[in-house]
Structures are given as structure tokens and as C-alpha cells.
Coordinates of C-alpha atoms and ligand atoms in Angstrom, one line a residue:
X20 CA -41.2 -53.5 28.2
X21 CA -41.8 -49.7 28.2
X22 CA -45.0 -48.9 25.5
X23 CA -46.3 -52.7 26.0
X24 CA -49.6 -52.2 26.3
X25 CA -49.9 -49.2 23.8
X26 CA -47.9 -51.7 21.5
X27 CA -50.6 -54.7 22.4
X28 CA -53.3 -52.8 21.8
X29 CA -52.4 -50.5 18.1
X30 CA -51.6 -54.0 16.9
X31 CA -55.1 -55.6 18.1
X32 CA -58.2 -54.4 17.9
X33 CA -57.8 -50.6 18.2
X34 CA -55.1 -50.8 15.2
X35 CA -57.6 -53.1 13.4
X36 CA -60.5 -50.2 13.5
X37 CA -58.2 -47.4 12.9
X38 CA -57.3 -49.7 9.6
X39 CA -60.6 -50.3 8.9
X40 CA -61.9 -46.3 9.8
X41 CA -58.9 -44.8 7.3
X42 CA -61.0 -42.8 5.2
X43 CA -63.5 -41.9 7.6
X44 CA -60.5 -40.7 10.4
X45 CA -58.9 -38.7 7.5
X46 CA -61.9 -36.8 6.5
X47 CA -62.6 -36.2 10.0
X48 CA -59.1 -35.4 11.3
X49 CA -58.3 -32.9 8.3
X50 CA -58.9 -30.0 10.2
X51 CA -56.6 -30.7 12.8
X52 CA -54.2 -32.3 10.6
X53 CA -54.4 -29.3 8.3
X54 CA -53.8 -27.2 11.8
X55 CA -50.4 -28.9 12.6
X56 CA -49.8 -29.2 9.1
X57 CA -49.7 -25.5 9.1
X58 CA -48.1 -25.0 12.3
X59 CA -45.1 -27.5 10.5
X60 CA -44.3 -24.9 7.6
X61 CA -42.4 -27.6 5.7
X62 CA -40.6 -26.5 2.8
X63 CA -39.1 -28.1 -0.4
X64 CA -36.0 -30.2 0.3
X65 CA -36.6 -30.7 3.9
X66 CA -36.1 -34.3 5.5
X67 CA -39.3 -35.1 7.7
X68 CA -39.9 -37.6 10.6
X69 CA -44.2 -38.1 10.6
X70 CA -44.4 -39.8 14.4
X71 CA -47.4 -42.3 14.9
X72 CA -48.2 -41.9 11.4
X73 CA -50.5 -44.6 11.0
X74 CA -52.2 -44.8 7.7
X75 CA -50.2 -42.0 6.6
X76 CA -52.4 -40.0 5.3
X77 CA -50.3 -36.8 6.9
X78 CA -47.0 -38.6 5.5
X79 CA -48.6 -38.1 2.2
X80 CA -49.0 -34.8 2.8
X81 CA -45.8 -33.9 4.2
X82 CA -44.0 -35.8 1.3
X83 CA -45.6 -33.9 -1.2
X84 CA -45.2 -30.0 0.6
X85 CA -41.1 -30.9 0.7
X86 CA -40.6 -31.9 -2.9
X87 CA -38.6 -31.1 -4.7
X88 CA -35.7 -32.5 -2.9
X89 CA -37.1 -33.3 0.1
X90 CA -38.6 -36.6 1.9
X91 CA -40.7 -38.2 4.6
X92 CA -40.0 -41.2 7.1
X93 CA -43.5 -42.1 9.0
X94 CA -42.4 -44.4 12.2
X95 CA -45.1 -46.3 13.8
X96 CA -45.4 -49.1 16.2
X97 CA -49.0 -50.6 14.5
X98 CA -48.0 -53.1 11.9
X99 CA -52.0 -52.7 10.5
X100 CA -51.4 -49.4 10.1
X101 CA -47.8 -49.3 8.3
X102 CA -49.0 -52.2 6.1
X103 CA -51.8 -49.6 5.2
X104 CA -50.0 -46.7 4.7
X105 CA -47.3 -48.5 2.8
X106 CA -50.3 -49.4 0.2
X107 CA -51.1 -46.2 -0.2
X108 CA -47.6 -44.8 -0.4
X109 CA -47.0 -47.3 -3.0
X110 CA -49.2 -45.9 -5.9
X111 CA -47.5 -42.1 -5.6
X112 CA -43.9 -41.5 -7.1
X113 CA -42.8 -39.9 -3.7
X114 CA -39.7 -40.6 -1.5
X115 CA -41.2 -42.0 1.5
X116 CA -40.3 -44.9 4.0
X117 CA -42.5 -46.2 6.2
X118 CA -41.1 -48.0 9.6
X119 CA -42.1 -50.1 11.8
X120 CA -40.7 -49.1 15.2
X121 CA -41.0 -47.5 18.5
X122 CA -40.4 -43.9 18.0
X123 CA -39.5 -43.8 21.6
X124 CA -36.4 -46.2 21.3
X125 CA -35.7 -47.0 17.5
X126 CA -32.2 -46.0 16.2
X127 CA -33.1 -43.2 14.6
X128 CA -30.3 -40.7 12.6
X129 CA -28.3 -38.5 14.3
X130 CA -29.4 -34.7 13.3
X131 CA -30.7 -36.0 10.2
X132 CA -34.6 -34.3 10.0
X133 CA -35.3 -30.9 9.6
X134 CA -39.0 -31.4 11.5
X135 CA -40.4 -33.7 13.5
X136 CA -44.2 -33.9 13.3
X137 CA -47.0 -35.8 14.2
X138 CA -50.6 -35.7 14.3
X139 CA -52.1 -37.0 17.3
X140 CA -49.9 -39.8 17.2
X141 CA -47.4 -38.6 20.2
X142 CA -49.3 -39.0 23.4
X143 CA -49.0 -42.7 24.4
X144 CA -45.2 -42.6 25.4
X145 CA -45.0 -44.7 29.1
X146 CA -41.6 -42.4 29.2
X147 CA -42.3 -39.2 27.5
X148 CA -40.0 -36.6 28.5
X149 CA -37.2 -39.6 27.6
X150 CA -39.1 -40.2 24.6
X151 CA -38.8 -36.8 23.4
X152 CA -35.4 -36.5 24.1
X153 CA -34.3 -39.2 22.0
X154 CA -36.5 -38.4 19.3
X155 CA -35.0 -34.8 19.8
X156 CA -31.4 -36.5 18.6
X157 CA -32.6 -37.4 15.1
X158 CA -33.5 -33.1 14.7
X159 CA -30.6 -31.0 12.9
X160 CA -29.4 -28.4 15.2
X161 CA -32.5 -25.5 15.5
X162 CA -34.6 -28.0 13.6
X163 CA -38.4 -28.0 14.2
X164 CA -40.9 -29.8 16.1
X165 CA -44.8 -29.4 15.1
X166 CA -47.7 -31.8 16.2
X167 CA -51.2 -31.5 17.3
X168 CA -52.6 -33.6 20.1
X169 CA -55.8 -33.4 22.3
X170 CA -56.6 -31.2 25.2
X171 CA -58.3 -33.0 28.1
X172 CA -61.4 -35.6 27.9
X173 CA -63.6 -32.6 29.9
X174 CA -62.8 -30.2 26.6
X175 CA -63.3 -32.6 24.6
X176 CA -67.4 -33.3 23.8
X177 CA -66.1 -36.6 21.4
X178 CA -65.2 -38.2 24.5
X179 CA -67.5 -36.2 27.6
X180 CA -70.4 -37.0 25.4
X181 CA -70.6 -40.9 25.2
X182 CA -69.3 -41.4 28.6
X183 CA -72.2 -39.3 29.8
X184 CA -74.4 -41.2 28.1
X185 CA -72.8 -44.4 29.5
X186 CA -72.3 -44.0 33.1
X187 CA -74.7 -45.6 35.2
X188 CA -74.9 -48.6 32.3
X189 CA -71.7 -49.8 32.0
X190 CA -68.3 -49.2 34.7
X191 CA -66.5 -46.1 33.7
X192 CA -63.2 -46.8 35.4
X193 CA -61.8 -43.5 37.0
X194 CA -58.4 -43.1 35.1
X195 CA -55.3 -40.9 35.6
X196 CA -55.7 -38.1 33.2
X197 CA -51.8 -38.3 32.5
X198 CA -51.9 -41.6 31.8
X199 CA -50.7 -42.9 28.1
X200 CA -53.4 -42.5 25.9
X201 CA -55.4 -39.3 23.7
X202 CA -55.6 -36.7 26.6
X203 CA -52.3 -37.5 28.2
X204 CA -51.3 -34.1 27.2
X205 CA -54.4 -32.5 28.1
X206 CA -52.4 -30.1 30.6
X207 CA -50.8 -27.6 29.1
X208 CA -48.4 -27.0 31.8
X209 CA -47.5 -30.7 31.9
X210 CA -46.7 -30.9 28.5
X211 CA -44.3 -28.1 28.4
X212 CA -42.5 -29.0 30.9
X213 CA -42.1 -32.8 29.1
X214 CA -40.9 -30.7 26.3
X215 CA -38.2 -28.3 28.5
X216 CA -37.5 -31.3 30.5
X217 CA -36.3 -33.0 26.9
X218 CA -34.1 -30.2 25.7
X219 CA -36.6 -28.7 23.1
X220 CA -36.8 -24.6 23.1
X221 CA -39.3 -21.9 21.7
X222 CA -41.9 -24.2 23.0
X223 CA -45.2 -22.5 21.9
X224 CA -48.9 -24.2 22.8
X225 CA -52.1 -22.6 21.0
X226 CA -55.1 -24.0 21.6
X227 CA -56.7 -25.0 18.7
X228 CA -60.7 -26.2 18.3
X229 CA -62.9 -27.2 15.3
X230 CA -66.1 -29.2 14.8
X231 CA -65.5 -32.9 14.1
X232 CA -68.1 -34.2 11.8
X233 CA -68.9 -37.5 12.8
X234 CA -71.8 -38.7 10.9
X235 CA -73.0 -38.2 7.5
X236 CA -75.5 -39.7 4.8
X237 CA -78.2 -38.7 2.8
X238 CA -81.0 -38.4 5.0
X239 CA -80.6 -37.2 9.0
X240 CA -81.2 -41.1 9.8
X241 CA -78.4 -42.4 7.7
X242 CA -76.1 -39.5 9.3
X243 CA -77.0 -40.7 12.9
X244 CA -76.6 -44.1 11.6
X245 CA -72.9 -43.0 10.4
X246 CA -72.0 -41.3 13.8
X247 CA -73.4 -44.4 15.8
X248 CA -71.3 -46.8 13.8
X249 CA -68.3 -44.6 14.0
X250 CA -68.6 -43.7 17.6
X251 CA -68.7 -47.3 18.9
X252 CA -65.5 -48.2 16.6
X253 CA -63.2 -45.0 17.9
X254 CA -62.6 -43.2 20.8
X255 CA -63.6 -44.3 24.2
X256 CA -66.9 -46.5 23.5
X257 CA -65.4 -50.0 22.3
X258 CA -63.4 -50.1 25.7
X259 CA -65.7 -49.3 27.9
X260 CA -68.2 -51.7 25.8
X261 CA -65.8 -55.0 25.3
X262 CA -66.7 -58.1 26.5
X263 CA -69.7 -56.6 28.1
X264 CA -73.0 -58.4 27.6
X265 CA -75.2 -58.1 24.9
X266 CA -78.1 -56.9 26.9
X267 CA -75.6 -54.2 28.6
X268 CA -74.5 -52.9 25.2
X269 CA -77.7 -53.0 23.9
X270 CA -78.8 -50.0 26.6
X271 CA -75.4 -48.3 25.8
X272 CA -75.9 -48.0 22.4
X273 CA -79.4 -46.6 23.1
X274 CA -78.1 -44.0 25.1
X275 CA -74.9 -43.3 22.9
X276 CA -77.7 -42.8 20.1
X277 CA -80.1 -40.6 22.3
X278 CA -76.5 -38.3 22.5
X279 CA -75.7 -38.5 19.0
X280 CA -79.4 -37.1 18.3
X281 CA -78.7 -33.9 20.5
X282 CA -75.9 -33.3 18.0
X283 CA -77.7 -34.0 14.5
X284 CA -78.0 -30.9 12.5
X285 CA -78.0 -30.1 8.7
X286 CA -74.2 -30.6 8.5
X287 CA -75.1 -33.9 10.4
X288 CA -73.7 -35.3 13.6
X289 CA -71.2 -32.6 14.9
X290 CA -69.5 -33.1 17.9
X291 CA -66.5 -30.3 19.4
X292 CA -63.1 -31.0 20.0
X293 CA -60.4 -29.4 21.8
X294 CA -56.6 -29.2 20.6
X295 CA -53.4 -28.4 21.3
X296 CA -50.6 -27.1 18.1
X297 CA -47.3 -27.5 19.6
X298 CA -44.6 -26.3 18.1
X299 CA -40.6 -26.2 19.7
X300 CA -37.4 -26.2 18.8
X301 CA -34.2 -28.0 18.8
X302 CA -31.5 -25.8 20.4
Ligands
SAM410 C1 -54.3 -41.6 17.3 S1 -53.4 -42.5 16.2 C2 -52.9 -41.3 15.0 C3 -52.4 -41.9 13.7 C4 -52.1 -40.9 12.6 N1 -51.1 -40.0 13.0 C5 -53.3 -40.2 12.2 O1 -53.5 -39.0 12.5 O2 -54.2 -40.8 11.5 C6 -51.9 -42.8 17.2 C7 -50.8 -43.5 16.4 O3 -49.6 -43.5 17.2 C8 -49.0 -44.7 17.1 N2 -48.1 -44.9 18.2 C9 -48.4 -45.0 19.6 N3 -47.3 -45.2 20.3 C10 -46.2 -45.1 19.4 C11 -44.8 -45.2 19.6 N4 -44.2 -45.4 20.8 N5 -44.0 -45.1 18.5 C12 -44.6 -45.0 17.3 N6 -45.9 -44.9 17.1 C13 -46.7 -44.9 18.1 C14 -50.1 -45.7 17.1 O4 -49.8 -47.0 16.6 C15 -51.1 -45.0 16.2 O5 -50.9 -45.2 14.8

């Protein structure tokens, strides 16, 4: 089944962390939510499709920017997540639906959404210049397309950083960079052609960077603290880390700490990232 594993795993353990990390992931994604949230322009009375929502914190935000008149569908495969974002949608008098479904494959409206958007949460089709293209027949004719995803893992020090620190501890498996997953559309030429290759025009890709505050607390401990416990929940860490043994980890987290510490300030841990805002077009 195409998207299996992606499936297997935001309905296992990564989809249980990223349940468990909500608030932390939406203070620390806001900037590059706020990026493609800007990049979207939605306006009152639109009709919004939030792809890979989540938690839905960016469903939230979409619903509220189209009111009056307008309203938000969030589509995700992660049944943690939707279950989440579905309590959260439930306390705010907003018109918002939440489903649980492949965006990839679902039957979704024909030219029903005015913009299709996502943050971070397109990258992991197996398929996705198919992918695209079908989510490309639920857009109104010159409708919009807006999302943010991540450059490469070599721009981006949230990943280069603990997998520096790890290698020669623990197997770092050499990977495809195009393969499903956060830097599948690290190259920018790749990606637009996915894009042309799925009908979409005006295809414009900024890149967009900003510090990612990892780790915060009262005193520089309890922010290194906050970054170590973070860091081995998200990103690449608990991969490379599961089912190794405890006297294995044990080093790794020494050396993912003795990293974090070259990137404790007064703000607290901050670590760079490296974006792409997308935008396109429906013809
Ligand atoms: C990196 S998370 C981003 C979540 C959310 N947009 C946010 O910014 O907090 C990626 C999301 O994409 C979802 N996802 C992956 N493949 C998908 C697919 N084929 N259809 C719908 N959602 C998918 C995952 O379940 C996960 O929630």
C-alpha cells in the first residue's frame, strides 16, 4: 500500500511524540508556520484544505483568518494527531472538520477549496508528483497552493547537529535524500518539477530561515535540560536511538548534550533551520 510506512509510523511512536510535544512543536514551529501562513494570504469566506495538519494548531489558524464565511478541512493520516486536534477544535465556535485520510488518495471535492496549505506536513508522499495532482483536483480553478517544508538535512543544523554528535556511537544509515520523510524536498529543483509535473503553475520557492528555539527554562541548566528532552523525542535522534542499548544511548545522549551546550545562549538552546515557502497555482 503506497504511504505504508509513513502511515505505520504517524500512528506509532513518532505520532505518539508529536501528540505528546503539541505545545512545545507549536511554540517552536510558529515562525515557520507564521511564514507559510503568510505566504497563504487567506481571506474571509475562503474554503481551506490544512494537509498533514496534525494537531491543528495551523487549522486553527486558518479557520479563524477566513471567517466570516469561510472554513477549514485539516486531513491527516495520524489518528493521535486528529483525535488531538479534534479536542482542540472542539472548545472554539469555528467551522472546521477534521479527517482522517490519506491526502494522497482520499475522495476529496472536486474544485471545492480556494487554498490548499500545509505546514511541513507534505513531504512524505511515496508518489508525490501523483499526490499533488490529485490533491490539485479538490482546488477551484486559479486557486492557491501555500506550504512550507524543509530544505535539505546539510541546511538544516536541527538535524546536521545531533547526527554529528552521534556518528561513530551509534549506525547512521546513509539514506536517499529524496526519500519520504522531512528533507524530501530539500532540492529546490526537484520539487518544482513535482509541482510542474502535477499541473500546478506560478510555482514560486523562497527560501525561508529562522532560529528554532529548542530549549528553554529558568536557569541555562533547565534550558539544556528542555532541548535534551526535546531533541531525543523529535527529529532524527529517537530513530537512530531505538532499540539500541542502554549503554549505547547512554554515550549518545552525552554527546547530543555536549552539542546542545555549543548552542546555549541567553535566549537558550537555539539551533538554525532552513526552509522552503512554496506557493503555486491551479491553472
Ligand atoms: C511534520 S508533521 C506536521 C504536522 C502539522 N502540520 C504541524 O505543523 O504541526 C507531518 C504530518 O503529515 C502527516 N502526513 C504524512 N503523510 C500524510 C498523508 N499521506 N496524508 C495526510 N497526512 C499525512 C503526518 O501524519 C503528520 O501529522
Amino acid at each position: 500500500m503506497k504511504n505504508a510506512s509513513q502511515i505505520d509510523d504517524w500512528n506509532g511512536a513518532t505520532g505518539a511524540r508529536w501528540v505528546d510535544n503539541q505545545e512545545r512543536l507549536d511554540r517552536i514551529l510558529a515562525p515557520y508556520g507564521d511564514a507559510a501562513l503568510d505566504a497563504a494570504a487567506a481571506r474571509a469566506g475562503e474554503a481551506v484544505l490544512d494537509i498533514g495538519c496534525g494537531a491543528g494548531g495551523t487549522t486553527l489558524a486558518l479557520a479563524e483568518s477566513v471567517q466570516p464565511g469561510g472554513r477549514v478541512v485539516g486531513i491527516d493520516i495520524s489518528e493521535p494527531l486528529i483525535v488531538r486536534a479534534r479536542e482542540r477544535a472542539a472548545g472554539v465556535a469555528l467551522p472546521i472538520d477534521f479527517r482522517l485520510e490519506d491526502a494522497s488518495r482520499a475522495p476529496l471535492p472536486a474544485a471545492a477549496f480556494d487554498l490548499l496549505f500545509s505546514r511541513f506536513g507534505v513531504m512524505f508522499f511515496d508518489a508525490p508528483s501523483a499526490a499533488f495532482r490529485h490533491m490539485r483536483t479538490a482546488l477551484k480553478p486559479g486557486g492557491r497552493l501555500a506550504f512550507i517544508c524543509w530544505r535539505s538535512a546539510a541546511e538544516n543544523d536541527w538535524a546536521k547537529l545531533p547526527i554529528a554528535a552521534l556518528r561513530g556511537i551509534v549506525p547512521i544509515p546513509d539514506s536517499d535524500p529524496n526519500t519520504p520523510g522531512p528533507y524530501a524536498f530539500g532540492d529546490r529543483a526537484r520539487l518544482e518539477g513535482i509541482l510542474a509535473e502535477a499541473g500546478f503553475t506560478d510555482i514560486a520557492i523562497q527560501p525561508f530561515d529562522a532560529p528554532l528555539i529548542y530549549g528553554v527554562g529558568a536557569s541555562r541548566e533547565a534550558a539544556l535540560e528542555d532541548a535534551l528532552d526535546y531533541m531525543t523525542q523529535i527529529g532524527p535522534v529517537p530513530r537512530l536511538l531505538a532499540d539500541k542499548p542502554a549503554d549505547m544511548r547512554e554515550k549518545a545522549m552525552a554527546a547530543v548534550r555536549t552539542a546542545l551546550e555549543s548552542r546555549l545562549g541567553d535566549e537558550g538552546v537555539v539551533i538554525d533551520g532552513a526552509a522552503w515557502v512554496v506557493t503555486g497555482r491551479n491553472p
